[in-house]
PDB file of C-alpha atoms in Angstrom:
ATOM      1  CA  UNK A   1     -13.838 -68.473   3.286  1.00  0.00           C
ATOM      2  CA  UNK A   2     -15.618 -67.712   0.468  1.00  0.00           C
ATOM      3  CA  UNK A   3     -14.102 -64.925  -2.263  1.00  0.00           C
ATOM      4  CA  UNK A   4     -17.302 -62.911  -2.467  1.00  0.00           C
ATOM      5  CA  UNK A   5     -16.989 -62.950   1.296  1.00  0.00           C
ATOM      6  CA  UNK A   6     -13.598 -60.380   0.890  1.00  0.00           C
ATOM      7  CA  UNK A   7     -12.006 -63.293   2.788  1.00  0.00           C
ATOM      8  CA  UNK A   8      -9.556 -63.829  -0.075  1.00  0.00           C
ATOM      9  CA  UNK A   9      -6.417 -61.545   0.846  1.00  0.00           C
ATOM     10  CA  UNK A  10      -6.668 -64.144   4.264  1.00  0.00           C
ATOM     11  CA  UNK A  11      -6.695 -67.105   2.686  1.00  0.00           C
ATOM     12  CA  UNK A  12      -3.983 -65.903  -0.567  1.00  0.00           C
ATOM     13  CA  UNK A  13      -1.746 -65.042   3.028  1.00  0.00           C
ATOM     14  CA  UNK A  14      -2.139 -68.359   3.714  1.00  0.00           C
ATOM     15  CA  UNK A  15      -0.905 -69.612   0.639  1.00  0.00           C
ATOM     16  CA  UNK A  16       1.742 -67.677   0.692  1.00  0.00           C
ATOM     17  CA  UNK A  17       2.913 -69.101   3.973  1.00  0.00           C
ATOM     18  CA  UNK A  18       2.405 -72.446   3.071  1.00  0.00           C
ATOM     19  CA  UNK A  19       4.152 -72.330  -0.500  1.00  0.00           C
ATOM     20  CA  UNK A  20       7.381 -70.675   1.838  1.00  0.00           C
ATOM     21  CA  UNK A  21       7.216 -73.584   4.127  1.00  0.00           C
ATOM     22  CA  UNK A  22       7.069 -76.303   1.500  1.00  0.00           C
ATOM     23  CA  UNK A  23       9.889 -77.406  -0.675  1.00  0.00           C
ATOM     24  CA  UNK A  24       7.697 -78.647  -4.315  1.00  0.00           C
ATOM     25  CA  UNK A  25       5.204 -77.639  -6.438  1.00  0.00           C
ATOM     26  CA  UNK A  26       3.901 -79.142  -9.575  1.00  0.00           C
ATOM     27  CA  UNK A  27       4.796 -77.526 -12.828  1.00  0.00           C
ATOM     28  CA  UNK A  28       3.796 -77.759 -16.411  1.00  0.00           C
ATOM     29  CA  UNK A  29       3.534 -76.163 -19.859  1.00  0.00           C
ATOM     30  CA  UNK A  30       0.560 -75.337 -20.730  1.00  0.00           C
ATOM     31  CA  UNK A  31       0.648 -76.859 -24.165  1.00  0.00           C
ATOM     32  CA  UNK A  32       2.760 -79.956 -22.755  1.00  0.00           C
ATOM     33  CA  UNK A  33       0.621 -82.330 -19.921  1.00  0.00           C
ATOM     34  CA  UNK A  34       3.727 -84.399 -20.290  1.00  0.00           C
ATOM     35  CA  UNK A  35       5.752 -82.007 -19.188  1.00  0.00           C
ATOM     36  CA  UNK A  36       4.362 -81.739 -15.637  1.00  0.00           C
ATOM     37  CA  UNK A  37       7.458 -82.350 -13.194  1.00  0.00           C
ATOM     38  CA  UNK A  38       8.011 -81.614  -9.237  1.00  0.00           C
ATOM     39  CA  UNK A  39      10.172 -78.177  -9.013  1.00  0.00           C
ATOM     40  CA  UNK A  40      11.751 -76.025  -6.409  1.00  0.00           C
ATOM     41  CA  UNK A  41       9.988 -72.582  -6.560  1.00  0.00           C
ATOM     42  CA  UNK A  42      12.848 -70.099  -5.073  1.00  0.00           C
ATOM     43  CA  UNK A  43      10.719 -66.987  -3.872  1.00  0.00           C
ATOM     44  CA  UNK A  44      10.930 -63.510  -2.369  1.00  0.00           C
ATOM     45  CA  UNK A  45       8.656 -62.165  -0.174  1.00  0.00           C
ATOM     46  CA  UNK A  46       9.032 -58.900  -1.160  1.00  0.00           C
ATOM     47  CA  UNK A  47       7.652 -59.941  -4.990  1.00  0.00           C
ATOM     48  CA  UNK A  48       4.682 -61.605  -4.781  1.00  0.00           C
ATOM     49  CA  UNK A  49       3.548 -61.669  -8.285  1.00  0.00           C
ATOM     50  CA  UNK A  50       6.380 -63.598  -9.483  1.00  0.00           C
ATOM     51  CA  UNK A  51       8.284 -67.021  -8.638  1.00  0.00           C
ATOM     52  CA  UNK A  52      11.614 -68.339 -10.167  1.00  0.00           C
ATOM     53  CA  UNK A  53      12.598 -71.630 -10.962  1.00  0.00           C
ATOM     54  CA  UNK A  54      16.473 -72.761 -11.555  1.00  0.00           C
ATOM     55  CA  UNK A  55      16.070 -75.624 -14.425  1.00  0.00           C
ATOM     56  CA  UNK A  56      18.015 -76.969 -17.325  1.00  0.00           C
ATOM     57  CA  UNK A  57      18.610 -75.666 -20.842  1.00  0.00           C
ATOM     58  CA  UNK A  58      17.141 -78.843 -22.568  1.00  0.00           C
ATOM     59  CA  UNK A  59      14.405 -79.022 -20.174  1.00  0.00           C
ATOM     60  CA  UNK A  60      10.660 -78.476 -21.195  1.00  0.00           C
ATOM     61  CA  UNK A  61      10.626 -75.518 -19.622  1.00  0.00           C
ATOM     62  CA  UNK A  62      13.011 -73.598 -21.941  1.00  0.00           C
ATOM     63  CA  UNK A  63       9.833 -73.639 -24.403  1.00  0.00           C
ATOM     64  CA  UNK A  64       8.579 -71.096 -22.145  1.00  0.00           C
ATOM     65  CA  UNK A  65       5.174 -69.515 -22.199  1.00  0.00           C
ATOM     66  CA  UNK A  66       1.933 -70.609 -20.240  1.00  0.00           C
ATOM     67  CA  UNK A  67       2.235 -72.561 -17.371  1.00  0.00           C
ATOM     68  CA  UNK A  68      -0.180 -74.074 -14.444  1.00  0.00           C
ATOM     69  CA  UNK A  69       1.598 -75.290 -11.209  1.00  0.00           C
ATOM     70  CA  UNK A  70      -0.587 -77.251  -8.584  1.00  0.00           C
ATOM     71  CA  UNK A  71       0.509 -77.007  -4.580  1.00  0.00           C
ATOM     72  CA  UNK A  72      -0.375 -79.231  -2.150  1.00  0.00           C
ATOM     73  CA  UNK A  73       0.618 -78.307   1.522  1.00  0.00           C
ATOM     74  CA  UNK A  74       2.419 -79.831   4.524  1.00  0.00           C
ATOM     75  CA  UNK A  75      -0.545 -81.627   6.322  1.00  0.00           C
ATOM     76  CA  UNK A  76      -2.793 -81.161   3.416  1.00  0.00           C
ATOM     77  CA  UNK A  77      -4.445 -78.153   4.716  1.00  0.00           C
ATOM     78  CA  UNK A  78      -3.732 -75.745   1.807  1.00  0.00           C
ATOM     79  CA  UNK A  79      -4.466 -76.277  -1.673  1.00  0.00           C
ATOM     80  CA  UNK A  80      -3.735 -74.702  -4.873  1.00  0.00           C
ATOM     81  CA  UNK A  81      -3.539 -74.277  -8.865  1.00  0.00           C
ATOM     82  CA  UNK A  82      -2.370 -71.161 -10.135  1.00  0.00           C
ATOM     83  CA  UNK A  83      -1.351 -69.928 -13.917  1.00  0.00           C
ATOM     84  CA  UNK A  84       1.449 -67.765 -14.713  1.00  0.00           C
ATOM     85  CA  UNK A  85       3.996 -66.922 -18.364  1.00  0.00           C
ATOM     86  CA  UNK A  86       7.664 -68.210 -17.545  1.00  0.00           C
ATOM     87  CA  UNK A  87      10.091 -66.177 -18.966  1.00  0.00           C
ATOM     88  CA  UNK A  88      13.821 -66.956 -18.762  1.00  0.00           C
ATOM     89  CA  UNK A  89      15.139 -64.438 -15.841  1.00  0.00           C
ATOM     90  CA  UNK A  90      17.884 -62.050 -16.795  1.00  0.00           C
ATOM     91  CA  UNK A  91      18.816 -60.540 -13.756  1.00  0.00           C
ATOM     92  CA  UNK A  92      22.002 -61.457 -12.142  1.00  0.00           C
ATOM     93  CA  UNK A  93      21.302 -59.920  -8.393  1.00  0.00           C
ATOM     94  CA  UNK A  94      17.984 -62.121  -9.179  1.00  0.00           C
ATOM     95  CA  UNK A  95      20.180 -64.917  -9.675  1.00  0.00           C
ATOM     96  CA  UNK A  96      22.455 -64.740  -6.689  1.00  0.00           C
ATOM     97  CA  UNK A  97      20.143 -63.743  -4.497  1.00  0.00           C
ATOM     98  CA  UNK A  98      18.512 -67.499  -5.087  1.00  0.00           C
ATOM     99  CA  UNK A  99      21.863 -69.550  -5.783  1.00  0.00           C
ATOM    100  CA  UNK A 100      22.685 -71.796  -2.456  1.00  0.00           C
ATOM    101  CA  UNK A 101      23.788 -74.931  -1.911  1.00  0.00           C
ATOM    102  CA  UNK A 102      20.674 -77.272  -3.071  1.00  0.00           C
ATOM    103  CA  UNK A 103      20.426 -75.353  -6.205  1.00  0.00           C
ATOM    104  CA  UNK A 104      24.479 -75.900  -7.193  1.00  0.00           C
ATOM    105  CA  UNK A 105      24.032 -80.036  -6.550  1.00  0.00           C
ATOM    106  CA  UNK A 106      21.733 -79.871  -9.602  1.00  0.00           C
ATOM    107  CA  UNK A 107      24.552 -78.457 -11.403  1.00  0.00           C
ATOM    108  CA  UNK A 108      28.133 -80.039 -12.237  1.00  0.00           C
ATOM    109  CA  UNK A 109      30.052 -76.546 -12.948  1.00  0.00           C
ATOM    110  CA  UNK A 110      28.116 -74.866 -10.121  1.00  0.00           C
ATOM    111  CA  UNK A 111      26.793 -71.621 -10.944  1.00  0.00           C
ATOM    112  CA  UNK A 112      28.833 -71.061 -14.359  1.00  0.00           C
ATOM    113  CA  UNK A 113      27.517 -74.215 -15.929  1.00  0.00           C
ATOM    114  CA  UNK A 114      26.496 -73.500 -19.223  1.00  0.00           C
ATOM    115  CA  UNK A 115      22.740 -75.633 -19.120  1.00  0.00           C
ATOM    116  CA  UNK A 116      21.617 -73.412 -16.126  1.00  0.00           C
ATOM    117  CA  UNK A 117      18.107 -72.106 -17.340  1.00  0.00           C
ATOM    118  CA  UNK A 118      17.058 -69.082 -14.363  1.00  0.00           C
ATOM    119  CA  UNK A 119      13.292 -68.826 -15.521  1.00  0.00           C
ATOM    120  CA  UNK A 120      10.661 -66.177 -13.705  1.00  0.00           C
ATOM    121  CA  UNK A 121       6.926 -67.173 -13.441  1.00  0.00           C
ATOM    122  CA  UNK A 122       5.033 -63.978 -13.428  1.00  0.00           C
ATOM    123  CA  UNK A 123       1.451 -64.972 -12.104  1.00  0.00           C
ATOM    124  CA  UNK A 124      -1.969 -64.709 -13.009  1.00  0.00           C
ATOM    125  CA  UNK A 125      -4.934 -65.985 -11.559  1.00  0.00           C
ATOM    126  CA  UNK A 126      -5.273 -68.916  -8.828  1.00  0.00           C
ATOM    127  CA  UNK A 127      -7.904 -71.150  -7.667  1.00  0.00           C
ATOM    128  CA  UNK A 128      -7.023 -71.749  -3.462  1.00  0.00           C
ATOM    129  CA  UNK A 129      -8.546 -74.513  -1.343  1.00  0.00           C
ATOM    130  CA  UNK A 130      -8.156 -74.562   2.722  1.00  0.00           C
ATOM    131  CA  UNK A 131      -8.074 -77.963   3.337  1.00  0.00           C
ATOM    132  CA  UNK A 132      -8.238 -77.884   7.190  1.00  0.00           C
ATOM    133  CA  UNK A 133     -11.023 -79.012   7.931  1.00  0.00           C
ATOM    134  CA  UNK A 134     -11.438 -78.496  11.573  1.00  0.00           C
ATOM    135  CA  UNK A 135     -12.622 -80.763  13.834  1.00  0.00           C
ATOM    136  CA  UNK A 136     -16.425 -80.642  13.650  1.00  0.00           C
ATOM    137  CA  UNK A 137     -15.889 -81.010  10.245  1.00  0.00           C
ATOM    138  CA  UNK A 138     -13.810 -84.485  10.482  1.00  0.00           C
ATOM    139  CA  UNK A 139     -16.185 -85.922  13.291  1.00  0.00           C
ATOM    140  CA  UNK A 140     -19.254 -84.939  10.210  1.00  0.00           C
ATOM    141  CA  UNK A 141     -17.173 -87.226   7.770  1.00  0.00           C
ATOM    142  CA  UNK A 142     -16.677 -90.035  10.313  1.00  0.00           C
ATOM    143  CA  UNK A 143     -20.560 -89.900  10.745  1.00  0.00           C
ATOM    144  CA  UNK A 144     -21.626 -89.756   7.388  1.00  0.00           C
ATOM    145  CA  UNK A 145     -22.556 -86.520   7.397  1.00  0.00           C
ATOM    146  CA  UNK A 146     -22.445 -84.170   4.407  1.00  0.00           C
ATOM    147  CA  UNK A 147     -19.599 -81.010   4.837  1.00  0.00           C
ATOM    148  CA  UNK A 148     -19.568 -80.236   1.132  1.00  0.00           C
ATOM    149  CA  UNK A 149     -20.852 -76.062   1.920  1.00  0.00           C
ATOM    150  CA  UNK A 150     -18.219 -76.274   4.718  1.00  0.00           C
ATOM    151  CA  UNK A 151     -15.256 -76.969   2.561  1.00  0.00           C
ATOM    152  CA  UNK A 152     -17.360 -74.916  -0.530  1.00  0.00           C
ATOM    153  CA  UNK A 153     -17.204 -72.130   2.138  1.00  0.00           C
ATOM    154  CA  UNK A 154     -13.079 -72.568   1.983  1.00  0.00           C
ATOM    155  CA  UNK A 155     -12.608 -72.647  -1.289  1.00  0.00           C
ATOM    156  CA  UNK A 156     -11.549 -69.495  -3.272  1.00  0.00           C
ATOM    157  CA  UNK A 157     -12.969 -70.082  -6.421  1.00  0.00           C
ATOM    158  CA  UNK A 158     -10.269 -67.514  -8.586  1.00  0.00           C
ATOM    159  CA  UNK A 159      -7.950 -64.910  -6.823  1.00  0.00           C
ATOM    160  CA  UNK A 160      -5.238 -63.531  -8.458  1.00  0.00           C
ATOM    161  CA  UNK A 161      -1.807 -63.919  -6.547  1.00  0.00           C
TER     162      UNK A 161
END
């Protein structure tokens, strides 16, 4: 699905549906590679420009600014990197509306615990890979055969979320 095509609203749906049905992305700063860390991204499907992350005060993350996250899939058929700005998230509905159960094991005095860090990612651009391959495809590979266009044809090469 190539982005010139105007197949990149189907395959940024996609995306979206696979990020909801997936648990972890990969986060980092920007200006920190060594911050890079597996987080939960809580979203709403109502607000897709933005993600929020529950994290600690003395975390890397309560630097704020730039970040890149990287998303791999269930089944490795959807791939992703996208760059957003975290911000620390002030709103309190925000905050409730994302608190449950996994969140308050992170957290030893639940949701009042003072090192709770509610940051938003606003998002900019993202490059978006469909890694399913199809079977064609696959039996190609097994046979030596080149599908680099075929997956090139898949790949968005910038989209904005």
């Amino acid at each position: 699905m190539r982005y010139n095509e105007g197949k990149a609203d189907e395959l940024r749906e996609k995306f979206w549906k696979a990020l909801a049905d997936s648990p972890y992305l990969f986060l980092q700063l920007d200006t920190d590679p060594k911050s890079a860390v597996p987080m939960s991204p809580q979203l709403d499907k109502d607000a897709n420009s933005s993600i929020w992350f529950f994290t600690h005060t003395k975390s890397d993350f309560a630097k704020l600014g730039a970040a890149t996250a990287t998303f791999e899939g269930e089944d490795h058929k959807m791939f992703a990197r996208f760059h957003g700005t975290l911000t620390k998230e002030t709103s309190e509905e925000r905050f409730d509306q994302f608190w449950n159960n996994f969140v308050e094991a992170w957290y030893d005095g639940g949701k009042d615990d003072p090192d709770i860090l509610f940051l938003r990612m606003d998002l900019g651009n993202a490059e978006i890979w469909n890694g399913d391959m199809g079977l064609l495809d696959v039996a190609k590979m097994a046979l030596g055969m080149t599908v680099h266009d075929d997956a090139e044809e898949k790949h968005v090469k910038e989209t904005s979320l």
